[in-house]
Structures are given as C-alpha cells and as structure tokens.
Short mmCIF file of C-alpha atoms and ligand atoms in Angstrom, two decimals:
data_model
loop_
_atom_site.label_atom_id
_atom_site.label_comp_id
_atom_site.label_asym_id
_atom_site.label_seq_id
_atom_site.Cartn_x
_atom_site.Cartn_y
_atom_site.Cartn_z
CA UNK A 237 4.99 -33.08 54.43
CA UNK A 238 1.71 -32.17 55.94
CA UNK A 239 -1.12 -34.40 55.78
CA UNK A 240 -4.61 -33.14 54.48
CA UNK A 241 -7.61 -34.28 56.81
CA UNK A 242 -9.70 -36.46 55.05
CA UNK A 243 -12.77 -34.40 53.93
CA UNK A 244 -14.85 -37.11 51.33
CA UNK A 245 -13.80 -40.49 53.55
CA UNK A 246 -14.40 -38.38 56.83
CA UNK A 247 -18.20 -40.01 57.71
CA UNK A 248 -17.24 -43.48 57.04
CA UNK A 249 -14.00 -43.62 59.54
CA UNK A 250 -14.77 -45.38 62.53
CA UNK A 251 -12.40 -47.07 65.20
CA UNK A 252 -11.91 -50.74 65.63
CA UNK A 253 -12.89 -52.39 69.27
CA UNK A 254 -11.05 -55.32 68.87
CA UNK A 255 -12.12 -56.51 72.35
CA UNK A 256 -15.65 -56.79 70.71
CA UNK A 257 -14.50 -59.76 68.42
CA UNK A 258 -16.16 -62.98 69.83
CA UNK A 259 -14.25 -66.59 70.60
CA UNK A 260 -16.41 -67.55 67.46
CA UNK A 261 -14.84 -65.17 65.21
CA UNK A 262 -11.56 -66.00 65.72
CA UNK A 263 -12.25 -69.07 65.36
CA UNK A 264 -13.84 -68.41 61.93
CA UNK A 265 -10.85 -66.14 61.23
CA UNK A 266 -8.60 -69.12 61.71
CA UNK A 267 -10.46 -71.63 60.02
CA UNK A 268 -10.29 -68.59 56.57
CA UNK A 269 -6.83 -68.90 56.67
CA UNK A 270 -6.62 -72.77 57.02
CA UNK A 271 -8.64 -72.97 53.88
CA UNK A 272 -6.81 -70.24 52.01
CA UNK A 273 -3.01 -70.65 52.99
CA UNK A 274 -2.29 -73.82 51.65
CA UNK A 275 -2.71 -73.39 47.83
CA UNK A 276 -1.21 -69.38 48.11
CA UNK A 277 2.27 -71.07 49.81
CA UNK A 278 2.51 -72.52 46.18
CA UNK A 279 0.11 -69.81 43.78
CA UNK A 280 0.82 -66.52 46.08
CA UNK A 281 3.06 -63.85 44.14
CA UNK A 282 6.57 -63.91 46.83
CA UNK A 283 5.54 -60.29 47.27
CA UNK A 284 2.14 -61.12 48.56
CA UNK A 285 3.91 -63.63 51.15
CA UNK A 286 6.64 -61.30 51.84
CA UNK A 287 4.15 -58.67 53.03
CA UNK A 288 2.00 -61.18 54.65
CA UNK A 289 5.11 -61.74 57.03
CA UNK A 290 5.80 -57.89 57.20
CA UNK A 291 2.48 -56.84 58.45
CA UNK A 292 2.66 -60.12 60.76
CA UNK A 293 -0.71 -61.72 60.34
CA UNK A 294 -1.44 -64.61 63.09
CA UNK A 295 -2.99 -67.66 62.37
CA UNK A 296 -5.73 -68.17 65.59
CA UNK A 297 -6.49 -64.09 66.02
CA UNK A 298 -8.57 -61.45 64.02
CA UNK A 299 -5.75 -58.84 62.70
CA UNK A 300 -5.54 -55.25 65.08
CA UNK A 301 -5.50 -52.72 62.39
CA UNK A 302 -3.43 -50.16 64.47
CA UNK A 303 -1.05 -53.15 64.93
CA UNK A 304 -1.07 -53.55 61.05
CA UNK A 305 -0.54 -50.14 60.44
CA UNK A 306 2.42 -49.50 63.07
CA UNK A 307 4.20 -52.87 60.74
CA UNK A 308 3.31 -51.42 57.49
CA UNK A 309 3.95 -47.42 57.74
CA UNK A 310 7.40 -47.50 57.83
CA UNK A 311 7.85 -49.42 55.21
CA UNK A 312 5.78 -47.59 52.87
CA UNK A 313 3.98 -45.36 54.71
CA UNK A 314 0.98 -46.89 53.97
CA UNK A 315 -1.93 -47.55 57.00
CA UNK A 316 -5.33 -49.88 57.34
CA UNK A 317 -7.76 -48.05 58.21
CA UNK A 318 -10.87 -48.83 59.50
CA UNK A 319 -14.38 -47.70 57.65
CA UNK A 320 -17.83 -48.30 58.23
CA UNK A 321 -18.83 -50.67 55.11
CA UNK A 322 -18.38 -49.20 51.47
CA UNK A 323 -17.48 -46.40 50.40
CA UNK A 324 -18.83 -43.76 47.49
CA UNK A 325 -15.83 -43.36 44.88
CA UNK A 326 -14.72 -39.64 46.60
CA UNK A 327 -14.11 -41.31 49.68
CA UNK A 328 -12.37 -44.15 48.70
CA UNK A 329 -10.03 -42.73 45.87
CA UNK A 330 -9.34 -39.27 48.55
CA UNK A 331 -8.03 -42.64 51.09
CA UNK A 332 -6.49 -43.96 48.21
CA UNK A 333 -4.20 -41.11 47.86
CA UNK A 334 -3.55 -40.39 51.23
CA UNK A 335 -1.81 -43.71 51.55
CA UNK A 336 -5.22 -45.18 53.81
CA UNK A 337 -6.33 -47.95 52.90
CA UNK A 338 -10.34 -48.33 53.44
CA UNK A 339 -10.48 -51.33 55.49
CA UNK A 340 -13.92 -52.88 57.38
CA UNK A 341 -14.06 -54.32 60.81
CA UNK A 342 -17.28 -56.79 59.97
CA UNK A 343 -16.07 -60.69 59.83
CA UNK A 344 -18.53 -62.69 57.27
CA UNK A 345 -19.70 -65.66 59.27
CA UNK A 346 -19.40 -69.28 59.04
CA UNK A 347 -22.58 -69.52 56.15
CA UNK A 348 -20.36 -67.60 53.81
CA UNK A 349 -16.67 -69.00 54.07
CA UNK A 350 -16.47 -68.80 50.38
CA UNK A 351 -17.79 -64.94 49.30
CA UNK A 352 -18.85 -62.43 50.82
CA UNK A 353 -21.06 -59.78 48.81
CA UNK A 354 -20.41 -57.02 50.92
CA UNK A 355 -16.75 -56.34 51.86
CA UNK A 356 -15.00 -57.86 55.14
CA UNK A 357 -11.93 -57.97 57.19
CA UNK A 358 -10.44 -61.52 55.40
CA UNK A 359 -10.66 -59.53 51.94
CA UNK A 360 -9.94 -56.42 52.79
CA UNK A 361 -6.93 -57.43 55.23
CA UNK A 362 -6.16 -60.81 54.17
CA UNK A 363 -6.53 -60.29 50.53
CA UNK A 364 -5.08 -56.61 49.86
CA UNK A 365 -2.74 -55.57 53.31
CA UNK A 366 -0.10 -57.83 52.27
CA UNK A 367 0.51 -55.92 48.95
CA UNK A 368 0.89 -52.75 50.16
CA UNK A 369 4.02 -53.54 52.10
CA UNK A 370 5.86 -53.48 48.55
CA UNK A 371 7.17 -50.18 47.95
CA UNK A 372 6.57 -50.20 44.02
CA UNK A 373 2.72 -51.81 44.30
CA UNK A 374 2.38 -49.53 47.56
CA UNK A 375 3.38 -46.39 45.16
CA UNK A 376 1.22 -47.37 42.22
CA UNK A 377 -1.65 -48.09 44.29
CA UNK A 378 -1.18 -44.06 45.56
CA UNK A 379 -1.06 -42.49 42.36
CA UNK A 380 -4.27 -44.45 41.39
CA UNK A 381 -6.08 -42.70 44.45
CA UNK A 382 -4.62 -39.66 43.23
CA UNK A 383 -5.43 -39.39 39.64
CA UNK A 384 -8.94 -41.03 40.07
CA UNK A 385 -9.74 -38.22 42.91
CA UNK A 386 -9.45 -35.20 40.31
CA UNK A 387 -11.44 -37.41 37.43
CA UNK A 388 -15.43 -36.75 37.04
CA UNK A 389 -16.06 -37.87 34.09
CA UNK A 390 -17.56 -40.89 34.65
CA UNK A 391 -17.11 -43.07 31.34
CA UNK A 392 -13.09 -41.85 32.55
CA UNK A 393 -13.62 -43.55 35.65
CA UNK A 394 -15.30 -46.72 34.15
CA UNK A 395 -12.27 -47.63 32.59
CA UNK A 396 -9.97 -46.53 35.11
CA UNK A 397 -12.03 -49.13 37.10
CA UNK A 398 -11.02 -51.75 35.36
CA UNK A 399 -7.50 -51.16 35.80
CA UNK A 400 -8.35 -51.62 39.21
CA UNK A 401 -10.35 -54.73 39.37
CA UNK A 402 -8.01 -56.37 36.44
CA UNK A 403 -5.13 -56.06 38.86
CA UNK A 404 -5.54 -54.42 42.48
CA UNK A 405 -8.60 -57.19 42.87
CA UNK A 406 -7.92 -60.38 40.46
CA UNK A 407 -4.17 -59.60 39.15
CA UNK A 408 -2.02 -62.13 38.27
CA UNK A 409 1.89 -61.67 37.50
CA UNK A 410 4.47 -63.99 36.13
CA UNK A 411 7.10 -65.48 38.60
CA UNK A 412 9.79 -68.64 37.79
CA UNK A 413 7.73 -69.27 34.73
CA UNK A 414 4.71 -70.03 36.42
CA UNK A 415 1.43 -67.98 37.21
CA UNK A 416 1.13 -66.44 40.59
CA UNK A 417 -1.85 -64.40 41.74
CA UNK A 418 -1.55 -60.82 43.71
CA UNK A 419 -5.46 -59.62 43.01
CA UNK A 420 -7.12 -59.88 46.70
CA UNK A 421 -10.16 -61.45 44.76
CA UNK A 422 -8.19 -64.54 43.57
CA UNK A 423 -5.90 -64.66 46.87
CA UNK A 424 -8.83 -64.54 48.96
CA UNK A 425 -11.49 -67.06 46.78
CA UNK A 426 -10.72 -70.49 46.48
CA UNK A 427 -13.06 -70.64 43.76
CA UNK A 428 -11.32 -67.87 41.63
CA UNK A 429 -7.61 -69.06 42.81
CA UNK A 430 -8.79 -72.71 41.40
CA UNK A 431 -10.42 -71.32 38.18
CA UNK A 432 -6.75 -69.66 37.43
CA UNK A 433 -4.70 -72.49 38.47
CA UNK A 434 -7.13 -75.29 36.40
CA UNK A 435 -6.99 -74.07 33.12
CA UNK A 436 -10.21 -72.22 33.51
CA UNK A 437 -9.70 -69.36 32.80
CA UNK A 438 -8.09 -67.21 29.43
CA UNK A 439 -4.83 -65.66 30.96
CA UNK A 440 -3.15 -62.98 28.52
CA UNK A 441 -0.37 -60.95 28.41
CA UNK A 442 -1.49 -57.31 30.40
CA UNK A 443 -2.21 -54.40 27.77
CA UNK A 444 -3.15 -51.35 28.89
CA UNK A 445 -5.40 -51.05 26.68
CA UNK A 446 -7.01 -54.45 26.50
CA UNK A 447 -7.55 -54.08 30.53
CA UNK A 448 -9.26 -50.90 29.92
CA UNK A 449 -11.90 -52.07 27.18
CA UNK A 450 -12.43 -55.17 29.00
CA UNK A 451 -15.90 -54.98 31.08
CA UNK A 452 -15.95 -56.39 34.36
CA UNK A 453 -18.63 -58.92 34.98
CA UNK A 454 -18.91 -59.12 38.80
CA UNK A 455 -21.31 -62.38 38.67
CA UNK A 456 -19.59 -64.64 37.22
CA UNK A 457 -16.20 -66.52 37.75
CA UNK A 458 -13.30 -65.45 35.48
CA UNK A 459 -13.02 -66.64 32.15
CA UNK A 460 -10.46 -63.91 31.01
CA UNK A 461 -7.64 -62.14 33.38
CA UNK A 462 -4.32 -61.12 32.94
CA UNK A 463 -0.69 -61.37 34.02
CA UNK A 464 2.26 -58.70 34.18
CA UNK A 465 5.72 -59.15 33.91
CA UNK A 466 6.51 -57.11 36.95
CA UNK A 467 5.08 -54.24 39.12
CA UNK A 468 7.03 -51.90 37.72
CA UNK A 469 4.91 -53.27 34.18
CA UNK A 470 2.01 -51.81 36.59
CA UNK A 471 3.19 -48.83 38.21
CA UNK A 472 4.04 -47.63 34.51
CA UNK A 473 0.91 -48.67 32.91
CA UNK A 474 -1.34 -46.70 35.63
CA UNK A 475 1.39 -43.35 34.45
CA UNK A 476 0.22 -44.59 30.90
CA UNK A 477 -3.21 -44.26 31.98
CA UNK A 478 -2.66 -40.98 33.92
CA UNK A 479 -1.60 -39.25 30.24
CA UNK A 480 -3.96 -40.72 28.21
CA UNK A 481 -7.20 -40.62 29.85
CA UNK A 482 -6.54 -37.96 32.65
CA UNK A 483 -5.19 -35.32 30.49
CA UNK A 484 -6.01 -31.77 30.98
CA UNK A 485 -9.69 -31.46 32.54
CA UNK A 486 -12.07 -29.00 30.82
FE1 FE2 B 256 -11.10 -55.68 47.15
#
C-alpha cells in the first residue's frame, strides 16, 4: 500500500539528535521512571506493560525514537515520530491516520517532575508508546486519525475530543476485577494515578454517549472517568461514533 506524504503534519516534523541529550537529562529521565514504575507494576493495564517491554524502554537512557519505531512497526505498523511541540488538529489527526504518532523530543526538567503543561518525551513516549504496540488499541487509535481528519465541523470534533481524552489520555479498563489505567495522563501523573486508585475519583461504566457529553476540564484533577470492559469495547465504540456523528458530510 502506498503511503501518502504527510501534507498538514509536514512543518512540525523534525529529527531527533539524541547525542544532544545531556548527562542531566538522563538522569532526570531515570529518576521519571523511578517515581512512576512502581505503582503501574500493580495499576498498569498488562497491555500497557506488555508494550512497555515490546518497544524496550531502558531505565538510565532517554528513549531513541527510530529505535522505538524499528520495535513497534512490525508489530502494528505503527512509528514515534518526532514533532516540533504541538500540533494544530490537521496535523495531528492526518499523523493519526497514517499510523505516526506525534511525539516531542523536549524533556521537562527537574522543577516539573509532576506535570508538564506543554507536552514532553515522558508523556508522549512513556505514557502513550506502550499502547500502540497492541494491535486492537493500535487499530482504533488509526481509525480515530482517520475519521477526525475528514470532520470540520467543529462542535463534531468537540465531542469526538472527548472520546479521546476519556480514553487515549485518562482511560481506565477493567482487568481481574480490579481497575487498571491505560490513559497516558493517569500512567504518566502520580497525582491522577493516586486520585483513581484512592477512591477519588467517580469511575463508571464507559457509554458512548456519556463520554461524549461529558466536558473535559483540563485544570482540575479527575473527579469522574471511566472504565471499559475491553479494547475491543473501544475499538467498537469509536465505529459507533464514526456512524453517528461522522455521517455523510454536507
Ligand atoms: Fe497525551
């Protein structure tokens, strides 16, 4: 199958020098994980720590994104790919759909362990990556890209968001009868993974359409999310949301 250059996404690529990473920031790498492993070897969905393995993140080092990518494409032909900072909605859903997933070089530094306004490397890589080596999430998370690149309207896309940030950023599924997290928000944030985990935070049952009349409040810990069964639950709710909100575009 031929590939389409990129044509919304194409300003933003750039190429990671990995050379350029300082002693420091592996170091502040390293000490990320430290303080973020621990509670996901218990709260961590097993397909988040079964692609964590895959794509073979190390402990001490800053992750090579090429390396990453040469891991996770032939599993589901997915690649990280690097970007200059955030990206405007074309660009990001056209990457989306061509199986690249938007991924910034930039390290947060040691005054902002916790969060990170802007998007960095430990989200971007250490929260999302891992889920893309499963072939169902890794298929759903393509045909999101794909129907959100052909939408304009934007009350469409709105909701459509939500889908998104209720489970591609702060998802949680149902595993062995307990709560396990997948969203890169909660597997990257202590304070989000704790807020689940504690009790403080409203989990319900996913509905399609609850997720999509839920507003997302993006200053404020949880105090409502929600958990799937499975991924396939997911990969047929976003076909759900494909034929109800996507239909025919006048
Ligand atoms: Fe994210």
């Amino acid at each position: 199958m031929a590939v389409e250059p990129l044509v919304a996404a194409a300003p933003y690529l750039i190429q990671q020098i990995y050379e350029d990473y300082t002693a420091d920031q592996h170091e502040v790498w390293a000490e990320l994980l430290r303080r973020r492993r621990p509670q996901l070897e218990s709260y961590a969905c097993r397909e988040y720590l079964q692609g964590y393995e895959i794509i073979g993140l190390q402990d001490d080092r800053l992750p090579n994104l090429s390396a990453i990518t040469t891991r996770l494409k032939p599993r589901t032909r997915w690649n990280a790919t690097p970007v200059s900072g955030f990206l405007p909605k074309e660009a990001f859903f056209e990457m989306l759909a061509a199986r690249m997933f938007p991924t910034t070089t930039y390290l947060r530094g040691r005054d902002s362990l916790e969060y990170t306004p802007q998007p960095d490397i430990f989200h971007d890589v250490f929260g999302h990556v891992p889920m893309h080596a499963h072939p169902v999430f890794a298929d759903f998370l393509q045909h999101y890209g794909s129907v959100c690149a052909a939408i304009e309207d934007e009350t469409i896309l709105e909701r459509l968001g939500r889908l998104f940030w209720y489970t591609v950023e702060f998802g949680l599924i149902r595993q062995d009868g307990k709560i396990k997290v997948y969203g890169s928000g909660v597997i990257s944030s202590h304070g989000e993974c704790t807020n689940v985990i504690s009790g403080g935070c409203e989990i319900r049952d996913f509905n399609l359409d609850e997720v999509l009349d839920t507003r997302v409040k993006v200053d404020q810990i949880h105090k409502r999310l929600f958990a799937i069964e499975s991924f396939d639950q997911l990969y047929e709710a976003m076909h759900q949301a494909e034929s109800r909100l996507a239909g025919p575009q006048t």
